[in-house]
Structures are given as structure tokens and as C-alpha cells.
Amino acid sequence: MAALEDEFTLSALALGTGPDGLLGVEPSDKTDHFLVTDRSRTVVLYKVSDQKPLGSWSVKQGQIITCPAVCNFQTGEHIVVHDNKVLRIWNNEDVNLDKVFKATLSAEVHKIHSIQGTEPLVLFRGGAVRGLEALLAEPQQKIETVISDGEVIKWTKFFMVFRHPALVFITEKDGNHFAYVQMFNSQNLSKYSLFLGQEEKSVTLNFTAYVDRKFISLMSLSSDGCVYETLIPIYPSDTEKNQRLVRSLLLKAAVSGITRNSVTLTALDQDHIAVLGPPLSSAKECLSIWNIKFQTLQTSKELPQGTSGQLWFYGENLFMLHGKCLTVVPYKCGVSSLAGALGKLKHTQDPGTQKPHFVNWEMSQGCGLGSPNSEQSRILRRKKTEASLQPEVPASEQLLSTVKNGSEKYIEVELRKFLAKWTPDFHTIGDIITGLLGRCKAEPSFYPRNCLMQLIQTHVLSYSLCPGLMDTALERKDVQMLQLCLQQFPDIPETVTCACLKMFLSIGDDSLQGMSINVESVFYYSNTEQDEKMKEQPEILQNGFNPEENNCSNCKQDLNEKPQDSTEETALCPVIPKRAALLNGILHSAYSETFLLPHLKDIPAQDITLFLQYLYFLYLKCSENAAMTLPGIRPPTLSQIMDWICLILDANFTVVLMIPEAKRLLINLYKFVKSQISVYSELNKIEVSFRELQKLNQEKNNRGLYSIEVLELF
């Protein structure tokens, strides 16, 4: 059951509306704040709960605002366009629009759309769409024309469809209407021709729409007083063709006595619409709510002062011009049920609220209104439309066929379309990647690297699902793909992990510099200013450990010969950032010590030394702060660093001991272990003292309001 509550005037002052009403009403960044734009020079910010304006901004004399002001929900700023091409951005603290940010665009703007969860979109009169950030980066960029000559945009709507923005706009040319659907997750633009069906003499006046599962339900109010529905697929079967869509009757005789500028409709939810205009035979203008599921008029309210034929709704409020004042009408729509539609729900009816209008089912069967099968017909229409869009061959099978015979570029394009249109499960992804890898083995020149990277980034793969993927990447020395696999796969065998480590340590710096590797886990370790401070204050301990401190009596002679070597070794990272990023991926990988140790023995001694130097460097960087952590995104943890140092030494200690270059590294590691033992020993002593203090505090519970105690620690 739907109901209209008592209306209230948002502003008692007449607005500069002109003969065509307001330019628009749009929500602001707060729940009950709205931006109202008139057709001349002014934008007013209203707070609905207080029924008062919070701010007002005007363009200069001679300038005209040409599209409604909107709020950028990501920044809280307001955006408006005047004189078709001049874009202004301001916030609540600004007073004069002439002094705020200004950008002059290269094409005329039709409307700016902004909703929660995404950046504002700018729709140009030629049908092109740009994100606000991309447009501000280059305001004078060339704007293409999407619609044909003579087409004029009549209506637009911005949705969030499955968490992705989608824009729908309707154009008109020579009395024919066309629908354009722009999906921004796949960058697909689909065009549809809207046909009237049998009622070819009627003229379409207004549109509204909502998202219903796989379709956009486009409803239109025509000059014959009826409401029609057109189902537009969100993901069409063929985006290249101009497809034809035929509308069907949804609601007959919703309004009567229509003039082009006096009526409008808007969808409140999938079962209710609000219609502004004279219902049935009434001569007065009314605001009505219809239940389109059960073909009933739920409630209506007379508007004796007339309207501009404009209606907006946000939340549970309807906005319209009643006379010359902006009026807000709160409404409620309950869950649609037959009892509610027929007014049989047990509740107290508010005085002055009209009872639902009931349709004579027997008399209406001839004209298609209210037949018992009307809802069934609507469902059948949807099923029929849905069935007509289903391809004869499943999309996954079509893609698998393309994988067998297509070129790398063609496979990449088809795979991108498939992933944008469908959400495949791991079985489908596994079949596709198995087909690609099988062809790689059969054709050595075939290596669809971009396709494999796309499939890995679906986050549904694992090593066991495609065991040949990392083997192929190792053969091709594709370190970028190996890095991505190490990040994504939780079940990589120790043999493969060790093979990746070998490659990451042995590949040359020159080769790595030319590769695209994600280095977000690597902090730029060569901090010159920090190194200078460390040289000025060598006596400061790093977590109880100073590389220059001589704690090892057996190593005294070596340290006295070269007292500055240790500091020089740890001042700079021993590997370049790209190699460091690859090694960080190894440190994050899961392993079993029993299975990993035998394979670590096969790594060359020179590479083992380099890896130990890097691990020791990471430990020193961890020791520079109290949190014992490294900066960056997903850097190695102290526990991972220590574990790998132990693993490498357990597997290769004898070999490392025989290498002259590793002598000083082993000395530093020995000193570091000894210092840690000393630190932990002191901490244990402190822990005992604190326990004794805790006992004393528990025993002395009879203190007064104020006391001074002196505790001596021995």
C-alpha cells in the first residue's frame, strides 16, 4: 500500500523558474541537502528538514546556467555549467562564482550526472561521455559525436548496475526514439531503436527507468495517457548492431486530458510509479501513485495551483513546483501485495487520503488493462526477451574455439569481452588457461602473455588448477608473470618456489630494468639524509644492536682493520628495487621447511650470498623503528626475514663458510644473534621486576585519596 503524506513548501519565495519550470533538483553530499537550479542564473542549497536555504550562488549578468548543478560526492564540491561550455566548481565556503575554478570545454554539455560511489560523468550534446577527472586534466580535448545528425537527447538516467556505473540516454529524430546504453566497466556503447508497436499514432512525452535483474526497464508515458514498458538488456548479445526493441502496454489510462508540458512520471520502485497529471476523467492536476504490478491507483493528491509538469524523487520525498513554489511531498511505498493493492490491509487509514482506485476487470479485458493474466503476460514478455538474447552456443565454448584457432590479438579482444560480460567460475577459467597452455606447447611461437595475465587477475586460479602456467613462465623467463603468480596462488610447490628464487637471483640487472615489475612492496631504501644521521650518531643502538660494536672477541682483528665496512655495506640496498620486489614475493610465499631445504642447496653460492646480504639489509631496516616493520605495501615481515635467514644458513652454511666474500656477512650475523640474546636476557630481568611491582600494587589496596610512594629496584 502506498501513501502520500502532507506536503510542505521548501521555499515560500517564488523562484526564477520561467515558463518551463526549474532546471533541476539534485542531492548534495548530506542526506537532507539538495541543490535547486533555476533556469536563469541561480543555484540554491536547501536543507529539507529545516525548510530553509543554506546558501545561494549566481553567475554574472548576461550568463545563463544551462544544466543543473550537481554535487561531486567524492570531494563534496558543487559543479555547474553555464553558457553550455563553461564549467564551474565550488564549495559551500565560496561566495562569488566568478572567482571559483573555471574550465572552458571544447563542446556543449547536455548534463552532468553524479551519484554515490563513482566520479561525476559529463554527457555532451553529441552523445560523448567523459569522466570529470579526465575532462579537467585536458578541458580542450576533442569530443567525438556519437549520435547521428538530427538526433536530440531528450532524457538521461545514471545507474549503478552490479557496482558498475551505467548511463542511459534517449534521443529523438523525426519522431523516432533511440536508446543508448553506456557500460563503463566494459566501455561498451549499445544503441537500440524503440518501436511503438500497434499504437503508432501516440507521441511519447516522458521517460523513467529502473534496473530489474538483467534488464533496464524503460517506461514511457505517451499522449494517449498510457504507460508503456521497454526492456533493454544490460549486456546485449551483439553490441555492434543497432537492435530493435518494441514497447508493450504496461498501464492504460493513467492520465487524461494530456498536454505535452503538463505530465510526467517517475519510477519509485519496481512495482510503483508516481504520475503527475490529471488522472482518469478528472480535470484537475493531481499527483498519483500507481501499483503497476496489480494495475491499481494507490493514492492521489489534487494540486489546485497547477504544476510545471516536473517531478523529482530522492529517498522518500517527491519534489515538484506547485504554483511558483518548490513543494516537497513525503511518500511511503510498502511491499507490493494483492491485499495492499486492493486496500485490504488492516491499518488505520489517514483522513483525507483517497482510497485506491479499483479497475473493473471484466470491462477492462478488451482494452488490455487489468486482465487476470496481465502480470503473467509481463513475466512472459520478460522471459521471451531474455530467451531471445541467449546465444545458441555458450559464450565459454565460443571462446574455447577461438583459443584453438585465433590469433593472439583476436583472442585477447574476445577474452576481454568475455570477462567484462560474464563472471566465470574457476572451472571455466581453468579450461581457458589449459587451452592456451596446450597451444603454447604445440606452437613455440605462440605465447598469449596478455591473456594469461588477465586470467591470473581474476583471482580464481591456483597452482593446482593450472600446473603448467608457472612452468611456462619459467621457460620464457617471464618474471612479471611469476611475480603475479606468487601473489595470487596459495599452493605453489616448494620446487617451483625455489626455481623462481634461482631465476630472480641470477637474472641480470640490465634485463630487469627493461621489464614491467610491480615495486609497490619496495621502499626506496637509499635515504641519504637518514644515512648521514646514522653516521653522525654511530653510538645509537638499533634494537640493541650496533653493526660497528665489537661484541665478538674472535673477530676483533678483522673489525679493527676495517672499522667502517659494516656501515658501508648496510647503507645501501645490495639489489636494485625491481629485484627486491621479486625477492619480497618469495619471502611471502607459503612453504614447508622439510620440502624446501633440499632445493635450497642447489642455488649457486654467489646467489646465496647476495640473498643473505639482502635479508640482512632488510633486518637492519626493520631495526630502525620501534614497530620493527618496513614501509611500503605488503613488505616482508620481521618473522619472514628471520625464517628465511635460518633456512638459507641451514641449507648452505658449509658453502657460505668457504666463501671469502661472505666472511664479514657471517660475522655481522653472529654479532646480531649475540646482541639479540643479550637484549632478550635484559627484557626477562625487567619482566621479573614488573611482576614484583604488580604484586606490591595488589597488596596495597588501602591507600588514601593521595599518596607518594618510592619503589627501589635492585
XYZ file of C-alpha atoms in Angstrom, residues 200-449:
250
model
C 1.751 4.238 -33.709
C -0.354 7.410 -33.500
C 0.658 8.228 -29.914
C 3.531 10.551 -29.097
C 5.984 9.693 -26.320
C 6.165 12.502 -23.769
C 8.282 11.349 -20.820
C 10.534 8.521 -19.703
C 11.618 6.868 -16.463
C 13.596 3.701 -15.739
C 14.892 1.314 -13.093
C 17.204 -1.709 -13.096
C 15.456 -5.086 -12.944
C 17.876 -8.042 -12.858
C 19.370 -8.415 -16.361
C 17.350 -5.565 -17.857
C 16.814 -1.843 -17.662
C 13.049 -1.389 -17.545
C 12.360 1.769 -19.555
C 8.845 3.150 -19.007
C 7.347 5.863 -21.173
C 4.208 7.992 -20.847
C 2.515 8.671 -24.178
C -0.016 11.190 -25.409
C -2.777 8.541 -25.274
C -2.472 8.535 -21.462
C -0.938 5.051 -21.275
C 2.335 3.885 -19.765
C 4.448 1.549 -21.879
C 7.450 -0.605 -20.966
C 10.560 -1.471 -22.978
C 13.101 -3.994 -21.707
C 16.675 -3.036 -22.550
C 19.305 -5.761 -21.921
C 22.196 -4.646 -19.736
C 24.591 -6.961 -21.559
C 23.417 -7.237 -25.187
C 24.220 -10.221 -27.344
C 25.650 -8.029 -30.112
C 26.967 -4.550 -29.334
C 27.837 -3.809 -32.951
C 24.308 -3.758 -34.373
C 21.504 -1.220 -33.961
C 18.967 -3.513 -32.309
C 15.192 -3.062 -32.384
C 13.102 -3.066 -29.238
C 9.296 -2.997 -29.225
C 7.478 -1.488 -26.281
C 4.474 -3.132 -24.635
C 1.488 -1.742 -22.749
C 2.052 -1.568 -19.003
C -0.728 0.691 -17.685
C -3.731 2.048 -19.567
C -5.391 5.416 -18.944
C -3.014 6.576 -16.217
C -3.779 10.202 -17.082
C -6.220 12.028 -19.331
C -6.530 15.396 -20.956
C -2.814 15.474 -21.649
C -0.801 18.371 -22.934
C 2.858 17.907 -23.701
C 4.210 20.002 -20.818
C 1.717 19.133 -18.082
C 2.515 15.485 -17.288
C 5.458 13.371 -16.184
C 6.180 10.084 -14.424
C 8.952 8.596 -12.324
C 9.625 5.057 -11.082
C 9.634 4.806 -7.289
C 10.500 1.090 -7.243
C 9.885 -1.934 -9.449
C 6.164 -2.021 -8.546
C 5.194 1.659 -8.091
C 5.306 4.766 -10.262
C 4.391 8.370 -9.491
C 2.440 10.233 -12.183
C 1.928 13.978 -12.330
C -1.178 14.905 -14.315
C -4.985 14.643 -14.269
C -5.979 11.006 -13.544
C -8.829 9.408 -15.476
C -11.664 11.877 -16.146
C -10.636 14.442 -13.521
C -9.954 17.896 -14.882
C -7.655 18.961 -12.051
C -3.972 18.243 -11.903
C -3.046 15.519 -9.425
C -0.047 13.675 -8.075
C -0.818 9.941 -8.162
C 0.944 6.712 -7.210
C 0.106 3.585 -9.219
C 0.858 -0.041 -8.494
C 1.909 -1.324 -11.917
C 2.064 -4.924 -10.745
C -1.631 -5.073 -9.839
C -2.834 -2.206 -12.096
C -4.305 -0.104 -9.283
C -4.270 3.568 -8.403
C -2.988 3.605 -4.812
C -3.412 7.255 -3.846
C -3.621 10.725 -5.343
C -3.458 14.355 -4.233
C -5.002 17.329 -6.001
C -2.808 20.279 -6.934
C -5.153 23.264 -7.385
C -2.410 25.800 -8.141
C -1.079 23.794 -11.066
C 2.402 22.443 -11.788
C 5.192 22.755 -14.321
C 4.986 19.063 -15.244
C 8.276 18.328 -13.459
C 8.778 15.676 -10.772
C 11.886 14.544 -8.903
C 12.219 11.945 -6.163
C 15.050 11.207 -3.735
C 14.757 8.891 -0.753
C 11.144 9.144 0.422
C 10.458 12.665 -0.870
C 8.879 13.876 -4.104
C 9.845 17.359 -5.333
C 7.683 19.444 -7.665
C 6.645 23.004 -8.436
C 3.179 23.745 -7.034
C 2.261 27.122 -8.371
C 5.515 29.077 -8.183
C 6.926 27.428 -5.060
C 9.022 24.315 -4.692
C 6.981 21.739 -2.753
C 8.075 18.537 -1.048
C 5.631 15.625 -0.721
C 6.788 12.751 1.535
C 5.531 9.346 0.417
C 5.660 5.721 1.511
C 5.514 2.571 -0.585
C 5.053 -0.695 1.256
C 5.858 -4.169 -0.007
C 3.663 -4.848 -3.008
C 0.945 -7.406 -2.282
C -2.539 -8.075 -3.570
C -4.116 -7.163 -0.223
C -2.199 -3.882 -0.107
C -3.047 -3.057 -3.721
C -6.757 -3.634 -3.034
C -6.692 -1.642 0.220
C -7.470 -4.705 2.375
C -4.512 -4.455 4.728
C -5.524 -3.988 8.358
C -4.365 -0.494 9.284
C -5.875 2.823 10.173
C -6.445 4.962 7.127
C -5.436 8.603 7.412
C -8.295 11.052 6.910
C -8.137 12.832 3.600
C -6.220 10.045 1.874
C -8.140 8.690 -1.044
C -8.873 5.010 -1.273
C -7.265 3.027 -4.047
C -8.958 3.211 -7.413
C -10.130 -0.258 -8.497
C -10.319 -1.358 -12.075
C -13.308 -3.265 -13.404
C -11.543 -6.404 -14.555
C -14.370 -7.582 -16.794
C -14.848 -4.244 -18.548
C -11.103 -3.732 -18.980
C -10.207 -7.009 -20.654
C -10.990 -5.710 -24.084
C -8.549 -2.805 -23.867
C -5.746 -4.777 -22.253
C -5.994 -3.263 -18.756
C -6.288 -5.305 -15.621
C -6.861 -8.710 -17.164
C -6.146 -11.535 -14.731
C -3.242 -12.541 -16.930
C -1.654 -9.071 -17.089
C 1.110 -9.918 -14.613
C 1.633 -13.290 -16.311
C 1.889 -11.535 -19.659
C 4.505 -9.200 -18.241
C 6.545 -12.132 -16.928
C 6.204 -13.964 -20.251
C 7.382 -10.854 -22.086
C 10.497 -10.760 -19.937
C 11.184 -14.454 -20.412
C 10.663 -14.164 -24.147
C 13.019 -11.189 -24.392
C 15.568 -12.934 -22.177
C 15.376 -16.105 -24.248
C 15.843 -14.177 -27.496
C 19.107 -12.751 -26.152
C 20.611 -16.126 -25.238
C 23.223 -17.262 -27.769
C 22.798 -20.675 -29.316
C 26.321 -21.697 -28.286
C 27.522 -20.875 -24.743
C 29.963 -17.983 -24.657
C 32.626 -20.091 -22.924
C 32.552 -22.673 -25.713
C 32.814 -19.946 -28.332
C 35.873 -18.561 -26.549
C 37.480 -22.014 -26.274
C 37.006 -22.447 -30.018
C 38.669 -19.063 -30.582
C 41.607 -20.103 -28.367
C 42.315 -23.088 -30.619
C 42.495 -21.177 -33.893
C 42.545 -17.400 -33.331
C 45.481 -15.012 -33.347
C 46.924 -13.688 -30.083
C 45.392 -10.232 -30.619
C 41.973 -11.599 -31.506
C 41.964 -13.959 -28.517
C 42.906 -11.056 -26.237
C 39.993 -8.921 -27.510
C 37.459 -11.758 -27.203
C 38.718 -12.682 -23.735
C 38.358 -9.088 -22.567
C 34.766 -9.004 -23.827
C 34.014 -12.346 -22.182
C 35.381 -11.298 -18.771
C 33.542 -7.960 -18.928
C 30.223 -9.590 -19.798
C 30.304 -12.715 -17.640
C 31.548 -13.753 -14.206
C 33.092 -17.166 -14.949
C 33.771 -19.806 -12.299
C 37.165 -21.431 -11.752
C 36.247 -24.419 -13.974
C 35.677 -22.162 -16.978
C 38.828 -20.143 -16.315
C 40.758 -23.399 -15.869
C 39.527 -24.726 -19.233
C 40.504 -21.499 -20.996
C 44.019 -21.378 -19.498
C 44.539 -25.103 -20.184
C 43.652 -24.475 -23.842
C 46.098 -21.561 -24.042
C 48.940 -23.511 -22.422
C 48.290 -26.543 -24.630
C 48.629 -24.378 -27.707
C 51.817 -22.810 -26.273
C 53.424 -26.255 -26.133
C 52.229 -27.185 -29.610
C 53.274 -23.834 -31.159
C 56.526 -22.443 -29.646
C 55.936 -19.037 -31.297
C 52.503 -18.719 -29.652
C 52.651 -17.021 -26.235
C 49.471 -15.029 -25.351
C 51.032 -13.278 -22.387
